[in-house]
Amino acid sequence: MRQRLSIADYTAGILAGDRIMLSRAITVTESRLAADKELAAQLLKNILPHTGKALRIGITGVPGVGKSTFIESFGTYLTSIGKSVAVLAVDPSSQRSGGSILGDKTRMEKLAHNPLAYIRPSATGLFLGGIARSTREIILLCEAAGFEIILIETVGVGQSETLVKSITDFFLLLMLAGAGDELQGIKKGIMEMADAIAINKADGENVQAVNLALSAYQNALHLLPKTESGFVTKVLPCSALTETGMDTIWALIQEYEKTTRGNGFFDQNRQNQNLSWMHDQIRRTLEDQFYSNPNVKNKLKELEKAVREGKELPGSGAQDLLDIFLAKSAK
Ligand code: GDP
């Protein structure tokens, strides 16, 4: 294990915007070692007064839609107008491939060398809950290091979008124009979550198809319930490849921020997110304690077998285990 520094060193390094310190602190927050958890908790407490100022933007879409190309273009655009940008990835699938946001060297090469940008490879080997916890903490660390915009990429694999939605201020869904099947295979739930939809690859021969898709999505959005934010979800074309449409997307995001700060949704949303973070943490801690309890472990296999064979009701199996856990932890 790499040697840890003192909390004061991490804190000072992060607040000075030192990327190496930031990376090392992120590694600490991702660690599962008890000593690191303690260190991370103290560090987060120290930097807390310096957090919350960034705009947190979630970006999702199916593999191949152009997420990393988009982040490269959009991030480059943002830095060209003087913004500093941190890029994080929430990628549960990387557990399987062992890959990371930088696994493919060609990904975001330009942005990776941009002095105003910081790209953090996604944590591998973490379960979704673990990713959620560490991503929230990484956002805070990046904010304390002075980054003004945090881009959080996630693959459209279901649960991870909900998670990213729950830790961001603005949620952008990237889509493609299909050959007449624009609305097929789009999960309504994901469209409902989006604050904006960008139809990517609006270049070359694809422009016309994108225009058709724009009106199809626009119509589909009319059918969705009114958004909580009070901001009407918009559909825009863009080309990550030719870096077109980045300015209009940024203008839209700014309009969203203005609207939601004005009507109070922005702050309210962050407060709610913090509350669910706390409850998530409680749930996860209890669950960890439950499954690592030796008495529960002893009995678990037997009860699982009984439930599988229909000899025990799932509910009473759960109750037996909970009784064992509560009896022991009460002592
Ligand atoms: P991801 O899997 O969503 O991260 O998608 P990538 O960014 O890796 O892009 C998938 C493929 O689409 C790559 O071959 C990109 O070069 C291509 N691509 C991405 N954006 C655009 C675009 O705006 N126009 C065109 N024509 N191709 C694009």
mmCIF file of C-alpha atoms and ligand atoms in Angstrom:
data_model
loop_
_atom_site.group_PDB
_atom_site.id
_atom_site.type_symbol
_atom_site.label_atom_id
_atom_site.label_comp_id
_atom_site.label_asym_id
_atom_site.label_seq_id
_atom_site.Cartn_x
_atom_site.Cartn_y
_atom_site.Cartn_z
ATOM 1 C CA MET A 1 0.000 0.000 0.000
ATOM 2 C CA ARG A 2 1.202 3.465 -0.835
ATOM 3 C CA GLN A 3 2.090 5.569 2.121
ATOM 4 C CA ARG A 4 -0.574 7.950 3.310
ATOM 5 C CA LEU A 5 0.089 11.588 4.035
ATOM 6 C CA SER A 6 -1.222 13.604 6.922
ATOM 7 C CA ILE A 7 -4.708 15.103 6.770
ATOM 8 C CA ALA A 8 -3.167 18.570 6.848
ATOM 9 C CA ASP A 9 -1.044 17.747 3.792
ATOM 10 C CA TYR A 10 -3.989 16.422 1.810
ATOM 11 C CA THR A 11 -6.147 19.367 2.811
ATOM 12 C CA ALA A 12 -3.547 21.980 1.930
ATOM 13 C CA GLY A 13 -2.699 20.235 -1.353
ATOM 14 C CA ILE A 14 -6.301 20.022 -2.461
ATOM 15 C CA LEU A 15 -7.110 23.590 -1.533
ATOM 16 C CA ALA A 16 -4.052 24.697 -3.506
ATOM 17 C CA GLY A 17 -5.475 22.849 -6.529
ATOM 18 C CA ASP A 18 -2.621 20.331 -6.623
ATOM 19 C CA ARG A 19 -3.804 17.537 -8.922
ATOM 20 C CA ILE A 20 -1.426 14.929 -7.600
ATOM 21 C CA MET A 21 -2.726 15.545 -4.103
ATOM 22 C CA LEU A 22 -6.272 15.476 -5.417
ATOM 23 C CA SER A 23 -5.668 12.115 -7.093
ATOM 24 C CA ARG A 24 -4.079 10.686 -3.985
ATOM 25 C CA ALA A 25 -6.944 11.928 -1.822
ATOM 26 C CA ILE A 26 -9.443 10.361 -4.223
ATOM 27 C CA THR A 27 -7.612 7.059 -3.878
ATOM 28 C CA VAL A 28 -8.039 7.331 -0.116
ATOM 29 C CA THR A 29 -11.789 7.932 -0.442
ATOM 30 C CA GLU A 30 -12.108 4.894 -2.700
ATOM 31 C CA SER A 31 -10.284 2.644 -0.309
ATOM 32 C CA ARG A 32 -12.123 0.165 1.850
ATOM 33 C CA LEU A 33 -9.540 0.046 4.603
ATOM 34 C CA ALA A 34 -10.867 1.229 7.938
ATOM 35 C CA ALA A 35 -7.911 3.590 8.491
ATOM 36 C CA ASP A 36 -8.477 5.150 5.059
ATOM 37 C CA LYS A 37 -12.181 5.534 5.710
ATOM 38 C CA GLU A 38 -11.376 7.477 8.835
ATOM 39 C CA LEU A 39 -8.834 9.603 7.007
ATOM 40 C CA ALA A 40 -11.295 10.293 4.191
ATOM 41 C CA ALA A 41 -14.052 11.277 6.596
ATOM 42 C CA GLN A 42 -11.778 13.755 8.363
ATOM 43 C CA LEU A 43 -10.514 15.140 5.080
ATOM 44 C CA LEU A 44 -14.053 15.671 3.804
ATOM 45 C CA LYS A 45 -14.920 17.514 6.973
ATOM 46 C CA ASN A 46 -11.929 19.789 6.484
ATOM 47 C CA ILE A 47 -12.721 20.659 2.900
ATOM 48 C CA LEU A 48 -16.490 20.941 3.334
ATOM 49 C CA PRO A 49 -16.528 24.765 3.586
ATOM 50 C CA HIS A 50 -14.859 24.880 0.155
ATOM 51 C CA THR A 51 -17.349 22.636 -1.635
ATOM 52 C CA GLY A 52 -20.654 23.087 -3.413
ATOM 53 C CA LYS A 53 -19.648 25.814 -5.809
ATOM 54 C CA ALA A 54 -19.290 23.762 -8.983
ATOM 55 C CA LEU A 55 -22.012 22.971 -11.443
ATOM 56 C CA ARG A 56 -22.442 19.199 -11.522
ATOM 57 C CA ILE A 57 -23.477 17.876 -14.905
ATOM 58 C CA GLY A 58 -24.394 14.239 -15.568
ATOM 59 C CA ILE A 59 -24.027 12.857 -19.083
ATOM 60 C CA THR A 60 -25.508 9.563 -20.154
ATOM 61 C CA GLY A 61 -26.305 7.582 -23.275
ATOM 62 C CA VAL A 62 -25.930 4.116 -24.740
ATOM 63 C CA PRO A 63 -22.447 2.853 -25.643
ATOM 64 C CA GLY A 64 -21.450 4.280 -29.018
ATOM 65 C CA VAL A 65 -23.621 7.387 -28.770
ATOM 66 C CA GLY A 66 -20.443 9.427 -28.428
ATOM 67 C CA LYS A 67 -20.207 10.201 -24.724
ATOM 68 C CA SER A 68 -16.445 10.344 -24.499
ATOM 69 C CA THR A 69 -16.139 12.247 -27.775
ATOM 70 C CA PHE A 70 -18.786 14.632 -26.475
ATOM 71 C CA ILE A 71 -17.029 15.153 -23.159
ATOM 72 C CA GLU A 72 -13.790 15.801 -25.016
ATOM 73 C CA SER A 73 -15.499 18.454 -27.182
ATOM 74 C CA PHE A 74 -17.709 19.944 -24.528
ATOM 75 C CA GLY A 75 -14.927 19.979 -21.954
ATOM 76 C CA THR A 76 -12.594 21.620 -24.454
ATOM 77 C CA TYR A 77 -15.249 24.205 -25.247
ATOM 78 C CA LEU A 78 -15.726 24.966 -21.559
ATOM 79 C CA THR A 79 -12.011 25.400 -21.010
ATOM 80 C CA SER A 80 -11.885 27.687 -24.071
ATOM 81 C CA ILE A 81 -14.231 30.053 -22.257
ATOM 82 C CA GLY A 82 -12.018 29.873 -19.184
ATOM 83 C CA LYS A 83 -13.834 27.254 -17.104
ATOM 84 C CA SER A 84 -11.990 24.540 -15.245
ATOM 85 C CA VAL A 85 -13.469 21.090 -15.710
ATOM 86 C CA ALA A 86 -13.200 17.812 -13.829
ATOM 87 C CA VAL A 87 -14.391 14.639 -15.530
ATOM 88 C CA LEU A 88 -15.502 11.593 -13.549
ATOM 89 C CA ALA A 89 -17.050 8.371 -14.665
ATOM 90 C CA VAL A 90 -19.623 6.192 -13.009
ATOM 91 C CA ASP A 91 -19.211 2.958 -14.827
ATOM 92 C CA PRO A 92 -20.362 -0.189 -13.095
ATOM 93 C CA SER A 93 -19.547 -2.179 -16.233
ATOM 94 C CA SER A 94 -15.862 -1.424 -15.767
ATOM 95 C CA GLN A 95 -15.902 -4.000 -12.998
ATOM 96 C CA ARG A 96 -16.271 -6.670 -15.593
ATOM 97 C CA SER A 97 -13.962 -5.355 -18.261
ATOM 98 C CA GLY A 98 -11.461 -4.045 -15.759
ATOM 99 C CA GLY A 99 -11.397 -1.014 -18.003
ATOM 100 C CA SER A 100 -11.528 2.602 -17.059
ATOM 101 C CA ILE A 101 -12.292 5.948 -18.549
ATOM 102 C CA LEU A 102 -8.699 6.118 -19.705
ATOM 103 C CA GLY A 103 -8.430 2.433 -20.485
ATOM 104 C CA ASP A 104 -8.741 3.260 -24.122
ATOM 105 C CA LYS A 105 -5.869 5.633 -24.666
ATOM 106 C CA THR A 106 -7.547 7.559 -27.443
ATOM 107 C CA ARG A 107 -10.388 8.627 -25.158
ATOM 108 C CA MET A 108 -10.322 12.299 -24.247
ATOM 109 C CA GLU A 109 -6.687 12.630 -25.172
ATOM 110 C CA LYS A 110 -6.952 16.321 -25.869
ATOM 111 C CA LEU A 111 -8.789 17.094 -22.674
ATOM 112 C CA ALA A 112 -6.408 14.952 -20.641
ATOM 113 C CA HIS A 113 -3.573 17.299 -21.606
ATOM 114 C CA ASN A 114 -5.564 20.471 -21.061
ATOM 115 C CA PRO A 115 -4.266 22.443 -18.082
ATOM 116 C CA LEU A 116 -7.805 23.494 -17.114
ATOM 117 C CA ALA A 117 -9.090 19.918 -17.101
ATOM 118 C CA TYR A 118 -8.729 16.973 -14.771
ATOM 119 C CA ILE A 119 -9.846 13.482 -15.715
ATOM 120 C CA ARG A 120 -10.273 10.859 -13.048
ATOM 121 C CA PRO A 121 -10.377 7.272 -14.248
ATOM 122 C CA SER A 122 -13.382 5.392 -12.944
ATOM 123 C CA ALA A 123 -12.893 3.265 -9.917
ATOM 124 C CA THR A 124 -12.826 -0.393 -10.767
ATOM 125 C CA GLY A 125 -13.876 -3.231 -8.592
ATOM 126 C CA LEU A 126 -16.480 -1.256 -6.717
ATOM 127 C CA PHE A 127 -20.106 -2.229 -6.576
ATOM 128 C CA LEU A 128 -22.702 0.366 -7.573
ATOM 129 C CA GLY A 129 -23.292 1.473 -3.986
ATOM 130 C CA GLY A 130 -19.572 1.898 -3.464
ATOM 131 C CA ILE A 131 -19.299 3.898 -6.644
ATOM 132 C CA ALA A 132 -22.120 6.129 -5.454
ATOM 133 C CA ARG A 133 -20.423 6.838 -2.175
ATOM 134 C CA SER A 134 -17.031 7.508 -3.643
ATOM 135 C CA THR A 135 -18.356 9.575 -6.557
ATOM 136 C CA ARG A 136 -20.183 11.913 -4.203
ATOM 137 C CA GLU A 137 -17.018 12.327 -2.216
ATOM 138 C CA ILE A 138 -14.871 12.812 -5.321
ATOM 139 C CA ILE A 139 -17.202 15.608 -6.455
ATOM 140 C CA LEU A 140 -16.582 17.400 -3.171
ATOM 141 C CA LEU A 141 -12.833 16.929 -3.436
ATOM 142 C CA CYS A 142 -12.808 18.297 -7.000
ATOM 143 C CA GLU A 143 -14.859 21.288 -5.894
ATOM 144 C CA ALA A 144 -12.466 22.005 -3.060
ATOM 145 C CA ALA A 145 -9.631 21.825 -5.590
ATOM 146 C CA GLY A 146 -11.370 24.675 -7.405
ATOM 147 C CA PHE A 147 -12.998 22.982 -10.391
ATOM 148 C CA GLU A 148 -15.970 24.986 -11.627
ATOM 149 C CA ILE A 149 -17.684 22.318 -13.656
ATOM 150 C CA ILE A 150 -17.856 18.606 -12.933
ATOM 151 C CA LEU A 151 -18.844 16.329 -15.793
ATOM 152 C CA ILE A 152 -19.972 12.890 -14.704
ATOM 153 C CA GLU A 153 -20.239 10.297 -17.408
ATOM 154 C CA THR A 154 -22.284 7.172 -17.084
ATOM 155 C CA VAL A 155 -23.141 4.346 -19.426
ATOM 156 C CA GLY A 156 -26.804 3.789 -20.077
ATOM 157 C CA VAL A 157 -27.130 0.534 -18.215
ATOM 158 C CA GLY A 158 -30.138 1.271 -16.042
ATOM 159 C CA GLN A 159 -29.361 1.819 -12.403
ATOM 160 C CA SER A 160 -26.349 4.044 -12.922
ATOM 161 C CA GLU A 161 -28.416 6.842 -14.512
ATOM 162 C CA THR A 162 -30.611 7.066 -11.454
ATOM 163 C CA LEU A 163 -27.509 7.280 -9.372
ATOM 164 C CA VAL A 164 -25.926 10.005 -11.486
ATOM 165 C CA LYS A 165 -29.193 11.922 -11.512
ATOM 166 C CA SER A 166 -29.135 11.777 -7.729
ATOM 167 C CA ILE A 167 -25.721 13.432 -7.497
ATOM 168 C CA THR A 168 -25.895 16.072 -10.259
ATOM 169 C CA ASP A 169 -27.589 19.418 -10.896
ATOM 170 C CA PHE A 170 -28.201 18.908 -14.594
ATOM 171 C CA PHE A 171 -28.708 15.685 -16.489
ATOM 172 C CA LEU A 172 -27.950 15.492 -20.206
ATOM 173 C CA LEU A 173 -29.079 12.538 -22.265
ATOM 174 C CA LEU A 174 -27.213 11.890 -25.505
ATOM 175 C CA MET A 175 -29.165 10.147 -28.221
ATOM 176 C CA LEU A 176 -28.796 9.195 -31.843
ATOM 177 C CA ALA A 177 -31.096 9.696 -34.755
ATOM 178 C CA GLY A 178 -32.325 6.290 -35.823
ATOM 179 C CA ALA A 179 -33.759 5.194 -39.125
ATOM 180 C CA GLY A 180 -37.374 5.824 -38.287
ATOM 181 C CA ASP A 181 -37.104 4.165 -34.924
ATOM 182 C CA GLU A 182 -36.214 7.245 -32.911
ATOM 183 C CA LEU A 183 -38.585 6.408 -30.154
ATOM 184 C CA GLN A 184 -37.931 2.721 -29.963
ATOM 185 C CA GLY A 185 -35.910 1.390 -27.158
ATOM 186 C CA ILE A 186 -35.851 4.676 -25.309
ATOM 187 C CA LYS A 187 -36.684 4.074 -21.769
ATOM 188 C CA LYS A 188 -39.332 6.566 -20.866
ATOM 189 C CA GLY A 189 -37.899 6.786 -17.387
ATOM 190 C CA ILE A 190 -34.568 8.005 -18.711
ATOM 191 C CA MET A 191 -36.232 10.648 -20.855
ATOM 192 C CA GLU A 192 -38.157 11.793 -17.815
ATOM 193 C CA MET A 193 -34.923 12.156 -15.908
ATOM 194 C CA ALA A 194 -33.232 14.255 -18.581
ATOM 195 C CA ASP A 195 -33.061 18.042 -18.276
ATOM 196 C CA ALA A 196 -32.005 18.160 -21.915
ATOM 197 C CA ILE A 197 -31.550 15.740 -24.769
ATOM 198 C CA ALA A 198 -28.755 16.246 -27.275
ATOM 199 C CA ILE A 199 -28.972 14.346 -30.503
ATOM 200 C CA ASN A 200 -25.375 13.637 -31.375
ATOM 201 C CA LYS A 201 -23.672 12.990 -34.703
ATOM 202 C CA ALA A 202 -25.522 15.835 -36.422
ATOM 203 C CA ASP A 203 -22.920 15.999 -39.152
ATOM 204 C CA GLY A 204 -22.447 14.981 -42.785
ATOM 205 C CA GLU A 205 -25.200 12.842 -44.198
ATOM 206 C CA ASN A 206 -26.743 12.393 -40.799
ATOM 207 C CA VAL A 207 -27.990 15.982 -40.486
ATOM 208 C CA GLN A 208 -31.355 15.310 -42.044
ATOM 209 C CA ALA A 209 -32.012 12.269 -39.877
ATOM 210 C CA VAL A 210 -31.126 14.348 -36.822
ATOM 211 C CA ASN A 211 -33.618 17.021 -37.848
ATOM 212 C CA LEU A 212 -36.353 14.404 -38.116
ATOM 213 C CA ALA A 213 -35.391 12.973 -34.760
ATOM 214 C CA LEU A 214 -35.490 16.428 -33.186
ATOM 215 C CA SER A 215 -39.161 16.855 -33.892
ATOM 216 C CA ALA A 216 -39.950 13.266 -32.910
ATOM 217 C CA TYR A 217 -38.297 13.719 -29.519
ATOM 218 C CA GLN A 218 -39.869 17.115 -29.096
ATOM 219 C CA ASN A 219 -43.285 15.546 -29.584
ATOM 220 C CA ALA A 220 -42.494 12.695 -27.239
ATOM 221 C CA LEU A 221 -41.433 15.143 -24.547
ATOM 222 C CA HIS A 222 -44.818 16.859 -24.696
ATOM 223 C CA LEU A 223 -46.336 13.620 -23.494
ATOM 224 C CA LEU A 224 -44.202 13.445 -20.398
ATOM 225 C CA PRO A 225 -45.365 14.862 -17.099
ATOM 226 C CA LYS A 226 -44.272 18.367 -16.131
ATOM 227 C CA THR A 227 -40.773 18.483 -14.697
ATOM 228 C CA GLU A 228 -40.172 19.124 -11.013
ATOM 229 C CA SER A 229 -37.521 21.714 -11.816
ATOM 230 C CA GLY A 230 -39.933 23.983 -13.631
ATOM 231 C CA PHE A 231 -37.583 23.877 -16.619
ATOM 232 C CA VAL A 232 -39.011 22.557 -19.852
ATOM 233 C CA THR A 233 -36.820 19.762 -21.211
ATOM 234 C CA LYS A 234 -35.296 20.732 -24.545
ATOM 235 C CA VAL A 235 -33.896 18.759 -27.455
ATOM 236 C CA LEU A 236 -30.854 20.038 -29.303
ATOM 237 C CA PRO A 237 -28.645 18.746 -32.117
ATOM 238 C CA CYS A 238 -24.891 18.508 -31.744
ATOM 239 C CA SER A 239 -21.841 16.960 -33.272
ATOM 240 C CA ALA A 240 -19.187 15.936 -30.828
ATOM 241 C CA LEU A 241 -16.931 15.071 -33.750
ATOM 242 C CA THR A 242 -17.043 18.497 -35.418
ATOM 243 C CA GLU A 243 -17.478 20.252 -32.071
ATOM 244 C CA THR A 244 -20.728 21.842 -33.167
ATOM 245 C CA GLY A 245 -23.520 22.785 -30.808
ATOM 246 C CA MET A 246 -21.334 22.909 -27.698
ATOM 247 C CA ASP A 247 -22.064 26.612 -27.184
ATOM 248 C CA THR A 248 -25.836 26.138 -27.468
ATOM 249 C CA ILE A 249 -25.743 23.262 -25.006
ATOM 250 C CA TRP A 250 -23.758 25.378 -22.564
ATOM 251 C CA ALA A 251 -26.199 28.271 -23.033
ATOM 252 C CA LEU A 252 -29.061 25.905 -22.274
ATOM 253 C CA ILE A 253 -27.384 24.627 -19.133
ATOM 254 C CA GLN A 254 -26.860 28.194 -17.967
ATOM 255 C CA GLU A 255 -30.502 28.956 -18.648
ATOM 256 C CA TYR A 256 -31.433 25.910 -16.590
ATOM 257 C CA GLU A 257 -29.246 27.070 -13.727
ATOM 258 C CA LYS A 258 -30.755 30.543 -13.851
ATOM 259 C CA THR A 259 -34.321 29.219 -13.870
ATOM 260 C CA THR A 260 -33.801 26.683 -11.097
ATOM 261 C CA ARG A 261 -31.804 29.026 -8.889
ATOM 262 C CA GLY A 262 -34.568 31.561 -9.385
ATOM 263 C CA ASN A 263 -37.392 29.228 -8.411
ATOM 264 C CA GLY A 264 -35.505 27.587 -5.559
ATOM 265 C CA PHE A 265 -35.331 24.139 -7.142
ATOM 266 C CA PHE A 266 -31.547 24.150 -7.457
ATOM 267 C CA ASP A 267 -30.884 24.429 -3.739
ATOM 268 C CA GLN A 268 -33.815 22.274 -2.767
ATOM 269 C CA ASN A 269 -32.585 19.516 -5.064
ATOM 270 C CA ARG A 270 -29.113 19.593 -3.496
ATOM 271 C CA GLN A 271 -30.611 19.478 -0.026
ATOM 272 C CA ASN A 272 -32.688 16.456 -0.971
ATOM 273 C CA GLN A 273 -29.643 14.822 -2.509
ATOM 274 C CA ASN A 274 -27.728 15.309 0.722
ATOM 275 C CA LEU A 275 -30.539 13.762 2.706
ATOM 276 C CA SER A 276 -30.650 10.714 0.485
ATOM 277 C CA TRP A 277 -26.880 10.454 0.760
ATOM 278 C CA MET A 278 -27.231 10.234 4.525
ATOM 279 C CA HIS A 279 -29.960 7.623 4.310
ATOM 280 C CA ASP A 280 -28.003 5.630 1.724
ATOM 281 C CA GLN A 281 -25.064 5.607 4.053
ATOM 282 C CA ILE A 282 -27.183 4.356 6.947
ATOM 283 C CA ARG A 283 -28.674 1.614 4.818
ATOM 284 C CA ARG A 284 -25.322 0.532 3.490
ATOM 285 C CA THR A 285 -23.617 0.531 6.851
ATOM 286 C CA LEU A 286 -26.395 -1.544 8.371
ATOM 287 C CA GLU A 287 -26.302 -3.940 5.463
ATOM 288 C CA ASP A 288 -22.520 -4.320 5.719
ATOM 289 C CA GLN A 289 -22.799 -5.019 9.432
ATOM 290 C CA PHE A 290 -25.617 -7.463 8.885
ATOM 291 C CA TYR A 291 -23.821 -9.556 6.268
ATOM 292 C CA SER A 292 -20.510 -9.483 8.072
ATOM 293 C CA ASN A 293 -22.042 -10.567 11.374
ATOM 294 C CA PRO A 294 -20.585 -14.056 12.073
ATOM 295 C CA ASN A 295 -23.863 -15.419 13.468
ATOM 296 C CA VAL A 296 -25.773 -14.237 10.436
ATOM 297 C CA LYS A 297 -23.095 -15.730 8.195
ATOM 298 C CA ASN A 298 -23.398 -19.052 10.000
ATOM 299 C CA LYS A 299 -27.107 -19.277 9.494
ATOM 300 C CA LEU A 300 -27.400 -17.627 6.078
ATOM 301 C CA LYS A 301 -26.558 -20.592 3.837
ATOM 302 C CA GLU A 302 -28.897 -22.902 5.697
ATOM 303 C CA LEU A 303 -31.794 -20.468 5.497
ATOM 304 C CA GLU A 304 -31.107 -19.699 1.855
ATOM 305 C CA LYS A 305 -31.301 -23.390 1.108
ATOM 306 C CA ALA A 306 -34.551 -23.762 3.046
ATOM 307 C CA VAL A 307 -36.090 -20.780 1.228
ATOM 308 C CA ARG A 308 -34.926 -22.069 -2.159
ATOM 309 C CA GLU A 309 -36.475 -25.470 -1.453
ATOM 310 C CA GLY A 310 -39.702 -23.923 -0.237
ATOM 311 C CA LYS A 311 -39.249 -25.241 3.303
ATOM 312 C CA GLU A 312 -39.135 -21.794 4.765
ATOM 313 C CA LEU A 313 -41.037 -18.665 3.762
ATOM 314 C CA PRO A 314 -38.797 -15.838 2.502
ATOM 315 C CA GLY A 315 -40.328 -13.478 5.042
ATOM 316 C CA SER A 316 -39.750 -15.724 8.024
ATOM 317 C CA GLY A 317 -36.244 -16.569 6.807
ATOM 318 C CA ALA A 318 -35.479 -12.861 6.740
ATOM 319 C CA GLN A 319 -37.024 -12.433 10.195
ATOM 320 C CA ASP A 320 -34.949 -15.292 11.650
ATOM 321 C CA LEU A 321 -31.759 -13.713 10.358
ATOM 322 C CA LEU A 322 -32.769 -10.276 11.585
ATOM 323 C CA ASP A 323 -33.543 -11.722 15.009
ATOM 324 C CA ILE A 324 -30.113 -13.325 15.131
ATOM 325 C CA PHE A 325 -28.499 -10.045 14.077
ATOM 326 C CA LEU A 326 -30.469 -7.853 16.458
ATOM 327 C CA ALA A 327 -30.058 -10.203 19.419
ATOM 328 C CA LYS A 328 -26.291 -10.223 18.966
ATOM 329 C CA SER A 329 -25.844 -6.571 18.200
ATOM 330 C CA ALA A 330 -28.007 -5.569 21.183
ATOM 331 C CA LYS A 331 -25.544 -7.201 23.575
HETATM 332 P P1 GDP B 1 -19.317 6.279 -26.120
HETATM 333 O O1 GDP B 1 -19.279 4.794 -26.145
HETATM 334 O O2 GDP B 1 -20.696 6.774 -25.891
HETATM 335 O O3 GDP B 1 -18.312 6.912 -25.211
HETATM 336 O O4 GDP B 1 -18.962 6.760 -27.616
HETATM 337 P P2 GDP B 1 -17.593 7.279 -28.256
HETATM 338 O O5 GDP B 1 -17.336 8.688 -27.869
HETATM 339 O O6 GDP B 1 -16.527 6.281 -28.003
HETATM 340 O O7 GDP B 1 -17.976 7.320 -29.792
HETATM 341 C C1 GDP B 1 -18.385 6.156 -30.504
HETATM 342 C C2 GDP B 1 -18.073 6.357 -31.977
HETATM 343 O O8 GDP B 1 -18.884 7.404 -32.516
HETATM 344 C C3 GDP B 1 -16.632 6.759 -32.252
HETATM 345 O O9 GDP B 1 -16.197 6.099 -33.407
HETATM 346 C C4 GDP B 1 -16.709 8.241 -32.455
HETATM 347 O O10 GDP B 1 -15.700 8.737 -33.311
HETATM 348 C C5 GDP B 1 -18.070 8.399 -33.116
HETATM 349 N N1 GDP B 1 -18.670 9.715 -32.844
HETATM 350 C C6 GDP B 1 -18.818 10.314 -31.645
HETATM 351 N N2 GDP B 1 -19.400 11.512 -31.785
HETATM 352 C C7 GDP B 1 -19.631 11.673 -33.096
HETATM 353 C C8 GDP B 1 -20.236 12.722 -33.881
HETATM 354 O O11 GDP B 1 -20.666 13.765 -33.389
HETATM 355 N N3 GDP B 1 -20.320 12.512 -35.216
HETATM 356 C C9 GDP B 1 -19.855 11.375 -35.815
HETATM 357 N N4 GDP B 1 -20.008 11.270 -37.120
HETATM 358 N N5 GDP B 1 -19.295 10.378 -35.111
HETATM 359 C C10 GDP B 1 -19.186 10.531 -33.789
#
